[in-house]
């Protein structure tokens, strides 16, 4: 039912929220020696989720290690510029998805009220 | 910990870790130039070591302070016979603190702290927007 009402956007919002957590983890570990930055391949995660996989399984199967632009001596691959850009991009996309959802809900609400 | 780890836990621990780092740098700076009677008594700079802490259930990973160690550097011997702490050769030992390195350490800690705050406030804003959606 909710899949029919929200379409792709419910799943997209889930993946965006999971990606937000992953990027937060990267920023938290910016000073941890040997930490390897990770990211979620959004398209792959969404594809898996729409294919019927669980939210956690879908995100887990789409986790990729980041390839650093310039590796540091302590083995840490977090690059602040990269992470900040990813956070900004993810936040904008999250807002967009939220707007799509809001639009759908407004439409249904109006229909129910009979306006 | 009860319940899963949230983004707020991740950010809070990361910020605490950066504060430990900043305190260590401040302690080192405060002790720069302090003088001791012997090599063993001289102040050695503090170095916090971070480690990743992965939460298997959620896939989030935060950071924990693995320990605060003393840096393995030899204090500088200075010949100063008039100093009250001078030994029989007229030498004293000063703390081997590199002020420039400590300042860089402090700057980096504050940058990373600020980054975490920024990411957290963006995430919080989005969560609030989702909550208010009706």
XYZ file of N, CA and C in Angstrom:
747
model
N 0.834 -1.204 0.000
C 0.000 0.000 0.000
C 0.866 1.251 0.000
N 1.807 1.306 0.989
C 2.664 2.497 1.058
C 3.570 2.550 -0.161
N 3.968 1.369 -0.668
C 4.811 1.329 -1.868
C 4.058 1.965 -3.035
N 2.744 1.669 -3.110
C 1.932 2.224 -4.183
C 1.745 3.723 -4.048
N 1.573 4.189 -2.827
C 1.349 5.616 -2.595
C 2.614 6.433 -2.790
N 3.716 5.953 -2.218
C 4.953 6.737 -2.256
C 5.836 6.417 -3.453
N 5.563 5.312 -4.119
C 6.367 4.943 -5.274
C 7.814 4.713 -4.897
N 8.702 5.248 -5.709
C 10.135 5.030 -5.503
C 10.662 5.880 -4.345
N 9.906 6.931 -3.971
C 10.467 7.926 -3.044
C 10.633 7.428 -1.619
N 9.757 6.499 -1.180
C 9.918 5.945 0.163
C 11.240 5.223 0.289
N 11.538 4.378 -0.698
C 12.799 3.635 -0.693
C 13.982 4.587 -0.822
N 13.836 5.611 -1.671
C 14.929 6.568 -1.886
C 15.265 7.297 -0.595
N 14.218 7.689 0.151
C 14.452 8.422 1.406
C 15.219 7.548 2.404
N 14.859 6.265 2.443
C 15.544 5.323 3.329
C 17.031 5.255 3.001
N 17.321 5.096 1.713
C 18.718 4.968 1.299
C 19.477 6.266 1.588
N 18.819 7.399 1.344
C 19.458 8.695 1.628
C 19.805 8.819 3.103
N 18.875 8.363 3.976
C 19.122 8.449 5.427
C 20.293 7.556 5.815
N 20.353 6.358 5.205
C 21.464 5.455 5.518
C 22.783 6.036 5.039
N 22.739 6.682 3.878
C 23.978 7.267 3.340
C 24.444 8.424 4.228
N 23.469 9.162 4.790
C 23.797 10.259 5.694
C 24.594 9.717 6.888
N 24.158 8.557 7.426
C 24.873 7.940 8.547
C 26.278 7.529 8.167
N 26.412 6.981 6.977
C 27.725 6.514 6.536
C 28.691 7.688 6.354
N 28.206 8.782 5.763
C 29.064 9.963 5.578
C 29.417 10.571 6.930
N 28.460 10.532 7.871
C 28.737 11.011 9.228
C 29.846 10.197 9.879
N 29.821 8.875 9.651
C 30.869 8.012 10.198
C 32.234 8.389 9.634
N 32.266 8.692 8.343
C 33.531 9.082 7.718
C 34.091 10.337 8.366
N 33.211 11.338 8.553
C 33.676 12.601 9.127
C 34.126 12.380 10.571
N 33.395 11.516 11.292
C 33.775 11.232 12.679
C 35.160 10.615 12.756
N 35.527 9.840 11.742
C 36.803 9.128 11.770
C 37.894 9.822 10.962
N 37.739 11.132 10.773
C 38.715 11.867 9.953
C 40.128 11.793 10.521
N 40.261 11.505 11.826
C 41.598 11.505 12.433
C 42.002 10.114 12.927
N 41.264 9.076 12.507
C 41.574 7.728 12.977
C 42.587 7.064 12.056
N 43.752 6.684 12.557
C 44.749 6.062 11.685
C 44.213 4.767 11.087
N 44.417 4.569 9.792
C 44.036 3.324 9.137
C 42.569 3.209 8.773
N 41.758 4.223 9.088
C 40.334 4.138 8.769
C 40.121 4.304 7.263
N 39.298 3.428 6.686
C 39.012 3.514 5.248
C 37.606 4.099 5.050
N 37.527 5.214 4.340
C 36.240 5.877 4.117
C 35.341 5.007 3.252
N 34.049 4.982 3.592
C 33.080 4.185 2.833
C 31.941 5.075 2.368
N 31.239 4.596 1.351
C 30.081 5.333 0.861
C 29.080 4.311 0.328
N 27.829 4.745 0.207
C 26.811 3.848 -0.352
C 26.576 4.234 -1.799
N 26.673 3.248 -2.694
C 26.335 3.477 -4.096
C 24.813 3.592 -4.158
N 24.340 4.836 -4.307
C 22.905 5.095 -4.176
C 22.083 4.275 -5.164
N 22.502 4.295 -6.446
C 21.738 3.594 -7.486
C 21.634 2.102 -7.183
N 22.771 1.514 -6.774
C 22.783 0.072 -6.489
C 21.888 -0.254 -5.300
N 21.969 0.595 -4.250
C 21.156 0.348 -3.050
C 19.666 0.460 -3.366
N 19.313 1.470 -4.147
C 17.914 1.681 -4.495
C 17.393 0.519 -5.349
N 18.226 0.096 -6.266
C 17.884 -1.029 -7.146
C 17.596 -2.280 -6.314
N 18.483 -2.543 -5.350
C 18.330 -3.731 -4.495
C 17.076 -3.613 -3.645
N 16.819 -2.403 -3.129
C 15.648 -2.180 -2.268
C 14.362 -2.393 -3.061
N 14.339 -1.865 -4.280
C 13.142 -2.031 -5.114
C 12.982 -3.482 -5.553
N 14.122 -4.197 -5.586
C 14.072 -5.615 -5.933
C 13.530 -6.472 -4.809
N 13.197 -5.846 -3.662
C 12.576 -6.581 -2.569
C 13.488 -6.884 -1.411
N 14.751 -6.395 -1.463
C 15.673 -6.664 -0.356
C 15.302 -5.812 0.858
N 15.710 -6.291 2.045
C 15.514 -5.518 3.272
C 16.310 -4.220 3.202
N 15.877 -3.199 3.968
C 16.572 -1.908 3.929
C 18.052 -2.058 4.283
N 18.350 -2.823 5.362
C 19.736 -2.986 5.804
C 20.557 -3.779 4.793
N 19.931 -4.843 4.264
C 20.635 -5.693 3.303
C 20.936 -4.909 2.034
N 19.935 -4.124 1.580
C 20.109 -3.342 0.355
C 21.261 -2.359 0.498
N 21.295 -1.651 1.653
C 22.375 -0.680 1.866
C 23.715 -1.392 2.026
N 23.690 -2.510 2.757
C 24.936 -3.247 2.991
C 25.566 -3.763 1.719
N 24.715 -4.164 0.761
C 25.251 -4.714 -0.480
C 25.814 -3.624 -1.382
N 25.498 -2.352 -1.077
C 25.930 -1.257 -1.949
C 27.042 -0.425 -1.326
N 27.635 -0.936 -0.231
C 28.721 -0.177 0.406
C 29.994 -0.327 -0.415
N 30.629 0.795 -0.700
C 31.877 0.776 -1.471
C 32.937 1.555 -0.714
N 34.190 1.112 -0.839
C 35.282 1.885 -0.239
C 35.659 3.020 -1.172
N 35.957 4.161 -0.578
C 36.322 5.309 -1.389
C 37.767 5.205 -1.869
N 38.000 5.624 -3.116
C 39.364 5.668 -3.639
C 39.905 7.068 -3.360
N 40.947 7.167 -2.523
C 41.423 8.500 -2.142
C 42.116 9.228 -3.289
N 41.954 10.548 -3.310
C 42.637 11.367 -4.306
C 44.129 11.377 -3.996
N 44.422 11.542 -2.692
C 45.820 11.539 -2.260
C 45.905 10.789 -0.937
N 46.372 9.538 -0.939
C 46.407 8.756 0.300
C 47.344 9.384 1.329
N 46.971 9.280 2.595
C 47.829 9.866 3.632
C 48.691 8.771 4.260
N 49.742 9.178 4.952
C 50.736 8.235 5.492
C 50.154 7.301 6.530
N 49.164 7.771 7.315
C 48.631 6.917 8.376
C 47.554 5.948 7.881
N 47.337 5.896 6.547
C 46.394 4.924 6.001
C 44.949 5.368 6.045
N 44.696 6.587 6.516
C 43.327 7.104 6.574
C 42.940 7.655 5.199
N 41.757 7.276 4.704
C 41.376 7.726 3.359
C 40.215 8.722 3.385
N 39.987 9.376 4.542
C 38.933 10.394 4.610
C 39.490 11.703 4.080
N 38.816 12.268 3.079
C 39.230 13.572 2.567
C 38.077 14.532 2.778
N 38.332 15.577 3.553
C 37.258 16.454 4.008
C 36.460 17.071 2.857
N 37.163 17.532 1.817
C 36.463 18.162 0.693
C 35.486 17.177 0.053
N 35.948 15.945 -0.121
C 35.111 14.915 -0.745
C 33.890 14.630 0.124
N 34.127 14.485 1.431
C 33.025 14.154 2.341
C 32.004 15.293 2.427
N 32.527 16.526 2.491
C 31.613 17.667 2.597
C 30.737 17.784 1.354
N 31.342 17.567 0.185
C 30.567 17.618 -1.049
C 29.497 16.536 -1.054
N 29.895 15.346 -0.610
C 28.947 14.233 -0.587
C 27.798 14.522 0.375
N 28.121 15.113 1.532
C 27.073 15.449 2.507
C 26.108 16.475 1.905
N 26.661 17.498 1.249
C 25.820 18.534 0.650
C 24.918 17.935 -0.424
N 25.514 17.103 -1.281
C 24.749 16.484 -2.365
C 23.628 15.609 -1.805
N 23.980 14.842 -0.768
C 23.006 13.938 -0.168
C 21.871 14.723 0.500
N 22.232 15.854 1.131
C 21.210 16.665 1.818
C 20.230 17.256 0.815
N 20.750 17.743 -0.312
C 19.873 18.315 -1.343
C 18.943 17.240 -1.897
N 19.517 16.071 -2.177
C 18.710 14.984 -2.722
C 17.664 14.511 -1.719
N 18.046 14.509 -0.429
C 17.101 14.129 0.628
C 15.931 15.102 0.641
N 16.242 16.403 0.567
C 15.187 17.425 0.551
C 14.279 17.254 -0.651
N 14.887 16.971 -1.810
C 14.098 16.793 -3.039
C 13.127 15.630 -2.876
N 13.662 14.511 -2.346
C 12.814 13.339 -2.136
C 11.675 13.670 -1.178
N 12.027 14.439 -0.137
C 11.022 14.852 0.845
C 9.920 15.673 0.178
N 10.319 16.552 -0.736
C 9.342 17.371 -1.463
C 8.420 16.516 -2.325
N 9.011 15.517 -2.997
C 8.187 14.610 -3.800
C 7.148 13.917 -2.931
N 7.617 13.440 -1.762
C 6.711 12.738 -0.847
C 5.601 13.665 -0.383
N 6.011 14.894 -0.027
C 5.043 15.881 0.455
C 3.978 16.125 -0.620
N 4.422 16.240 -1.872
C 3.504 16.449 -2.984
C 2.471 15.338 -3.083
N 2.968 14.104 -2.981
C 2.059 12.962 -3.063
C 1.038 12.978 -1.934
N 1.547 13.254 -0.725
C 0.658 13.225 0.435
C -0.389 14.337 0.329
N 0.050 15.518 -0.115
C -0.892 16.637 -0.296
C -1.994 16.257 -1.274
N -1.582 15.602 -2.350
C -2.536 15.220 -3.390
C -3.606 14.298 -2.812
N -3.157 13.296 -2.089
C -4.092 12.323 -1.498
C -4.988 13.026 -0.472
N -4.361 13.901 0.356
C -5.158 14.614 1.379
C -6.255 15.435 0.728
N -5.885 16.132 -0.364
C -6.897 16.955 -1.066
C -8.017 16.075 -1.608
N -7.635 14.920 -2.157
C -8.643 14.009 -2.706
C -9.587 13.539 -1.603
N -9.006 13.242 -0.427
C -9.838 12.762 0.675
C -10.799 13.826 1.158
N -10.345 15.088 1.178
C -11.207 16.173 1.618
C -12.269 16.509 0.583
N -12.013 16.091 -0.641
C -12.959 16.365 -1.711
C -12.912 17.788 -2.211
N -11.678 18.379 -2.174
C -11.555 19.775 -2.629
C -11.539 19.823 -4.148
N 25.614 -0.681 24.954
C 24.692 0.437 24.740
C 23.323 -0.092 24.365
N 22.276 0.455 24.969
C 20.934 -0.016 24.640
C 20.456 0.666 23.369
N 19.748 -0.099 22.526
C 19.290 0.449 21.261
C 20.452 0.587 20.299
N 20.128 0.872 19.039
C 21.187 0.995 18.052
C 21.898 2.326 18.158
N 23.029 2.402 17.490
C 23.770 3.656 17.476
C 23.124 4.596 16.461
N 22.981 5.849 16.838
C 22.415 6.819 15.906
C 23.516 7.778 15.455
N 23.131 8.601 14.488
C 24.081 9.593 13.988
C 24.504 10.549 15.101
N 23.595 10.752 16.069
C 23.917 11.654 17.183
C 25.010 11.068 18.077
N 24.948 9.744 18.295
C 26.009 9.098 19.083
C 27.348 9.216 18.374
N 27.295 8.963 17.050
C 28.524 9.029 16.248
C 29.161 10.409 16.399
N 28.329 11.442 16.206
C 28.851 12.812 16.231
C 29.335 13.184 17.625
N 28.565 12.788 18.635
C 28.940 13.159 20.003
C 30.294 12.575 20.380
N 30.513 11.311 20.030
C 31.788 10.680 20.383
C 32.939 11.252 19.582
N 32.649 11.578 18.315
C 33.707 12.168 17.491
C 34.120 13.517 18.066
N 33.119 14.286 18.523
C 33.425 15.604 19.076
C 34.191 15.465 20.387
N 33.822 14.492 21.217
C 34.568 14.277 22.465
C 36.018 13.911 22.157
N 36.193 13.055 21.145
C 37.551 12.632 20.794
C 38.393 13.826 20.350
N 37.780 14.699 19.562
C 38.536 15.874 19.107
C 38.864 16.792 20.276
N 37.978 16.818 21.281
C 38.256 17.643 22.463
C 39.432 17.087 23.263
N 39.502 15.746 23.344
C 40.637 15.117 24.030
C 41.940 15.533 23.342
N 41.880 15.524 22.013
C 43.051 15.894 21.222
C 43.447 17.353 21.479
N 42.403 18.198 21.555
C 42.670 19.616 21.765
C 43.233 19.850 23.176
N 42.702 19.131 24.175
C 43.213 19.252 25.541
C 44.666 18.810 25.621
N 44.986 17.723 24.907
C 46.364 17.226 24.915
C 47.302 18.278 24.333
N 46.879 18.884 23.217
C 47.711 19.920 22.586
C 47.880 21.106 23.531
N 46.797 21.470 24.233
C 46.872 22.596 25.164
C 47.817 22.269 26.323
N 47.759 21.031 26.837
C 48.664 20.625 27.917
C 50.114 20.699 27.454
N 50.350 20.235 26.225
C 51.711 20.258 25.695
C 52.219 21.687 25.578
N 51.348 22.572 25.070
C 51.749 23.972 24.911
C 52.024 24.604 26.273
N 51.169 24.252 27.257
C 51.337 24.826 28.593
C 52.671 24.410 29.195
N 53.120 23.198 28.845
C 54.362 22.692 29.428
C 55.594 22.951 28.563
N 55.394 23.656 27.448
C 56.537 23.951 26.575
C 57.519 24.820 27.358
N 58.761 24.447 27.312
C 59.778 25.262 27.964
C 59.929 24.991 29.445
N 59.150 24.049 30.000
C 59.315 23.736 31.418
C 60.635 22.978 31.607
N 61.238 23.191 32.756
C 62.592 22.703 32.991
C 62.569 21.631 34.071
N 63.413 20.605 33.914
C 63.496 19.554 34.924
C 64.944 19.301 35.315
N 65.090 18.634 36.477
C 66.414 18.376 37.041
C 67.161 17.293 36.258
N 66.391 16.277 35.763
C 67.059 15.175 35.062
C 66.267 14.831 33.796
N 66.843 13.954 32.962
C 66.197 13.571 31.714
C 64.876 12.854 31.990
N 64.870 12.003 33.019
C 63.678 11.217 33.335
C 62.522 12.063 33.837
N 62.832 13.161 34.516
C 61.774 13.985 35.096
C 61.165 14.956 34.098
N 61.820 15.155 32.968
C 61.358 16.168 32.005
C 60.004 15.782 31.419
N 59.222 16.786 31.072
C 57.875 16.563 30.514
C 57.968 15.993 29.101
N 57.169 14.958 28.835
C 57.085 14.400 27.476
C 55.712 14.753 26.922
N 55.619 15.185 25.654
C 54.311 15.579 25.086
C 53.298 14.436 25.102
N 52.023 14.788 25.301
C 50.922 13.813 25.295
C 50.430 13.616 23.870
N 50.153 12.369 23.515
C 49.616 12.071 22.181
C 48.418 11.139 22.298
N 47.188 11.638 22.029
C 46.050 10.715 22.027
C 46.045 9.872 20.755
N 45.640 8.607 20.883
C 45.556 7.726 19.717
C 44.096 7.327 19.523
N 43.583 7.532 18.323
C 42.184 7.220 18.029
C 42.059 5.850 17.388
N 40.883 5.238 17.578
C 40.600 3.968 16.915
C 39.150 3.975 16.458
N 38.896 3.237 15.376
C 37.536 3.164 14.852
C 36.698 2.248 15.727
N 35.421 2.601 15.921
C 34.513 1.735 16.667
C 33.286 1.493 15.803
N 33.192 0.276 15.282
C 32.119 -0.049 14.337
C 30.942 -0.664 15.072
N 29.743 -0.175 14.764
C 28.527 -0.761 15.315
C 27.968 -1.708 14.260
N 28.103 -3.015 14.511
C 27.732 -4.026 13.511
C 26.270 -3.906 13.094
N 25.398 -3.598 14.073
C 23.963 -3.604 13.804
C 23.557 -2.558 12.779
N 24.134 -1.367 12.886
C 23.708 -0.279 12.006
C 24.709 0.018 10.901
N 25.933 -0.494 11.019
C 26.942 -0.199 10.012
C 27.597 1.158 10.199
N 27.147 1.884 11.238
C 27.772 3.181 11.517
C 29.069 2.938 12.273
N 30.041 3.798 12.043
C 31.243 3.646 12.857
C 31.629 4.991 13.433
N 31.951 4.964 14.715
C 32.371 6.182 15.375
C 33.812 6.003 15.833
N 34.282 6.943 16.611
C 35.695 6.925 16.978
C 35.797 6.868 18.493
N 36.836 6.172 18.969
C 37.059 6.182 20.422
C 38.527 6.477 20.670
N 38.781 7.057 21.845
C 40.173 7.367 22.182
C 40.793 6.107 22.751
N 41.739 5.531 22.018
C 42.348 4.261 22.381
C 43.268 4.418 23.578
N 43.784 5.616 23.763
C 44.674 5.871 24.886
C 45.429 7.159 24.660
N 45.917 7.717 25.748
C 46.746 8.912 25.620
C 48.154 8.512 26.021
N 49.069 8.578 25.073
C 50.432 8.113 25.324
C 51.402 9.285 25.433
N 52.543 8.998 26.019
C 53.622 9.977 26.072
C 54.476 9.799 24.816
N 54.764 10.910 24.137
C 55.594 10.818 22.937
C 57.013 10.422 23.343
N 57.643 9.596 22.501
C 58.976 9.097 22.812
C 60.029 10.020 22.192
N 60.224 11.155 22.831
C 61.233 12.095 22.340
C 62.169 12.445 23.498
N 63.399 12.676 23.168
C 64.362 12.989 24.238
C 64.321 14.475 24.551
N 64.286 14.830 25.834
C 64.300 16.241 26.225
C 65.626 16.895 25.825
N 65.578 18.179 25.680
C 66.774 18.897 25.255
C 67.617 19.256 26.475
N 68.917 18.999 26.358
C 69.810 19.374 27.457
C 70.336 20.787 27.207
N 70.182 21.623 28.212
C 70.636 23.010 28.076
C 71.647 23.293 29.178
N 72.755 23.887 28.799
C 73.771 24.216 29.804
C 73.410 25.556 30.447
N 73.063 25.507 31.734
C 72.637 26.721 32.429
C 73.037 26.592 33.909
N 74.292 26.827 34.223
C 74.801 26.560 35.577
C 74.124 27.400 36.660
N 73.557 28.549 36.287
C 72.941 29.416 37.294
C 71.537 28.968 37.668
N 70.990 28.041 36.887
C 69.613 27.598 37.158
C 69.550 26.815 38.456
N 68.531 27.077 39.306
C 68.437 26.343 40.576
C 68.318 24.830 40.410
N 67.835 24.360 39.250
C 67.667 22.920 39.040
C 68.870 22.286 38.335
N 69.909 23.050 38.084
C 71.042 22.528 37.320
C 71.733 21.390 38.065
N 72.170 20.347 37.315
C 72.886 19.228 37.948
C 74.368 19.580 38.100
N 75.156 18.563 38.502
C 76.569 18.852 38.819
C 77.345 19.366 37.603
N 76.879 19.016 36.386
C 77.543 19.518 35.179
C 77.045 20.906 34.782
N 76.045 21.404 35.517
C 75.466 22.707 35.177
C 74.446 22.617 34.065
N 73.822 21.412 33.882
C 72.838 21.230 32.805
C 71.425 21.118 33.372
N 70.425 21.579 32.591
C 69.014 21.313 32.904
C 68.377 20.694 31.669
N 67.201 20.078 31.848
C 66.513 19.407 30.733
C 65.200 20.115 30.470
N 64.990 20.554 29.244
C 63.738 21.248 28.927
C 62.816 20.324 28.140
N 61.498 20.563 28.303
C 60.488 19.712 27.661
C 60.592 19.810 26.139
N 60.600 18.656 25.442
C 60.752 18.672 23.988
C 59.413 18.913 23.291
N 58.840 20.090 23.478
C 57.543 20.384 22.854
C 57.772 21.238 21.617
N 57.239 20.769 20.479
C 57.334 21.542 19.238
C 56.077 22.407 19.145
N 56.224 23.692 19.452
C 55.047 24.579 19.513
C 54.295 24.626 18.192
N 55.029 24.639 17.077
C 54.371 24.707 15.764
C 53.524 23.467 15.507
N 54.097 22.304 15.836
C 53.352 21.053 15.633
C 52.090 21.045 16.491
N 52.199 21.562 17.713
C 51.034 21.578 18.610
C 49.951 22.524 18.090
N 50.379 23.656 17.555
C 49.403 24.601 16.993
C 48.669 23.982 15.813
N 49.436 23.275 14.958
C 48.818 22.600 13.804
C 47.823 21.547 14.282
N 48.227 20.809 15.302
C 47.376 19.766 15.888
C 46.052 20.382 16.370
N 46.176 21.521 17.055
C 45.015 22.206 17.603
C 44.079 22.688 16.491
N 44.691 23.261 15.459
C 43.939 23.784 14.318
C 43.178 22.658 13.617
N 43.876 21.531 13.434
C 43.263 20.394 12.754
C 42.108 19.840 13.576
N 42.311 19.749 14.895
C 41.245 19.251 15.770
C 40.027 20.161 15.681
N 40.267 21.478 15.682
C 39.120 22.393 15.660
C 38.416 22.342 14.307
N 39.177 22.162 13.235
C 38.565 22.034 11.902
C 37.674 20.800 11.834
N 38.193 19.695 12.348
C 37.433 18.451 12.263
C 36.225 18.476 13.192
N 36.378 19.143 14.330
C 35.240 19.313 15.253
C 34.137 20.102 14.546
N 34.546 21.202 13.909
C 33.573 22.065 13.223
C 32.874 21.315 12.080
N 33.629 20.505 11.368
C 33.063 19.699 10.286
C 31.980 18.763 10.797
N 32.263 18.162 11.943
C 31.293 17.227 12.516
C 30.025 17.975 12.912
N 30.193 19.165 13.525
C 29.030 19.970 13.918
C 28.198 20.302 12.688
N 28.889 20.671 11.609
C 28.217 21.047 10.359
C 27.393 19.881 9.812
N 28.019 18.717 9.737
C 27.336 17.524 9.219
C 26.152 17.165 10.112
N 26.355 17.281 11.434
C 25.287 16.933 12.377
C 24.109 17.883 12.231
N 24.402 19.183 12.072
C 23.282 20.129 12.000
C 22.517 19.963 10.694
N 23.218 19.617 9.601
C 22.521 19.321 8.342
C 21.597 18.123 8.516
N 22.133 17.065 9.116
C 21.340 15.848 9.318
C 20.146 16.124 10.228
N 20.393 16.906 11.289
C 19.324 17.215 12.238
C 18.204 17.999 11.542
N 18.617 18.962 10.704
C 17.652 19.771 9.963
C 16.753 18.891 9.098
N 17.382 17.944 8.394
C 16.615 17.045 7.520
C 15.681 16.158 8.340
N 16.166 15.693 9.492
C 15.319 14.850 10.337
C 14.107 15.639 10.820
N 14.339 16.895 11.211
C 13.231 17.728 11.680
C 12.218 17.949 10.563
N 12.737 18.203 9.354
C 11.823 18.400 8.212
C 10.968 17.167 7.987
N 11.590 15.988 8.121
C 10.844 14.739 7.939
C 9.788 14.587 9.023
N 10.147 14.989 10.254
C 9.200 14.882 11.362
C 7.987 15.782 11.156
N 8.255 16.986 10.632
C 7.166 17.961 10.513
C 6.271 17.702 9.314
N 6.658 16.741 8.454
C 5.878 16.470 7.253
C 4.554 15.835 7.639
N 3.481 16.362 7.138
C 2.181 15.748 7.446
C 1.273 15.812 6.234
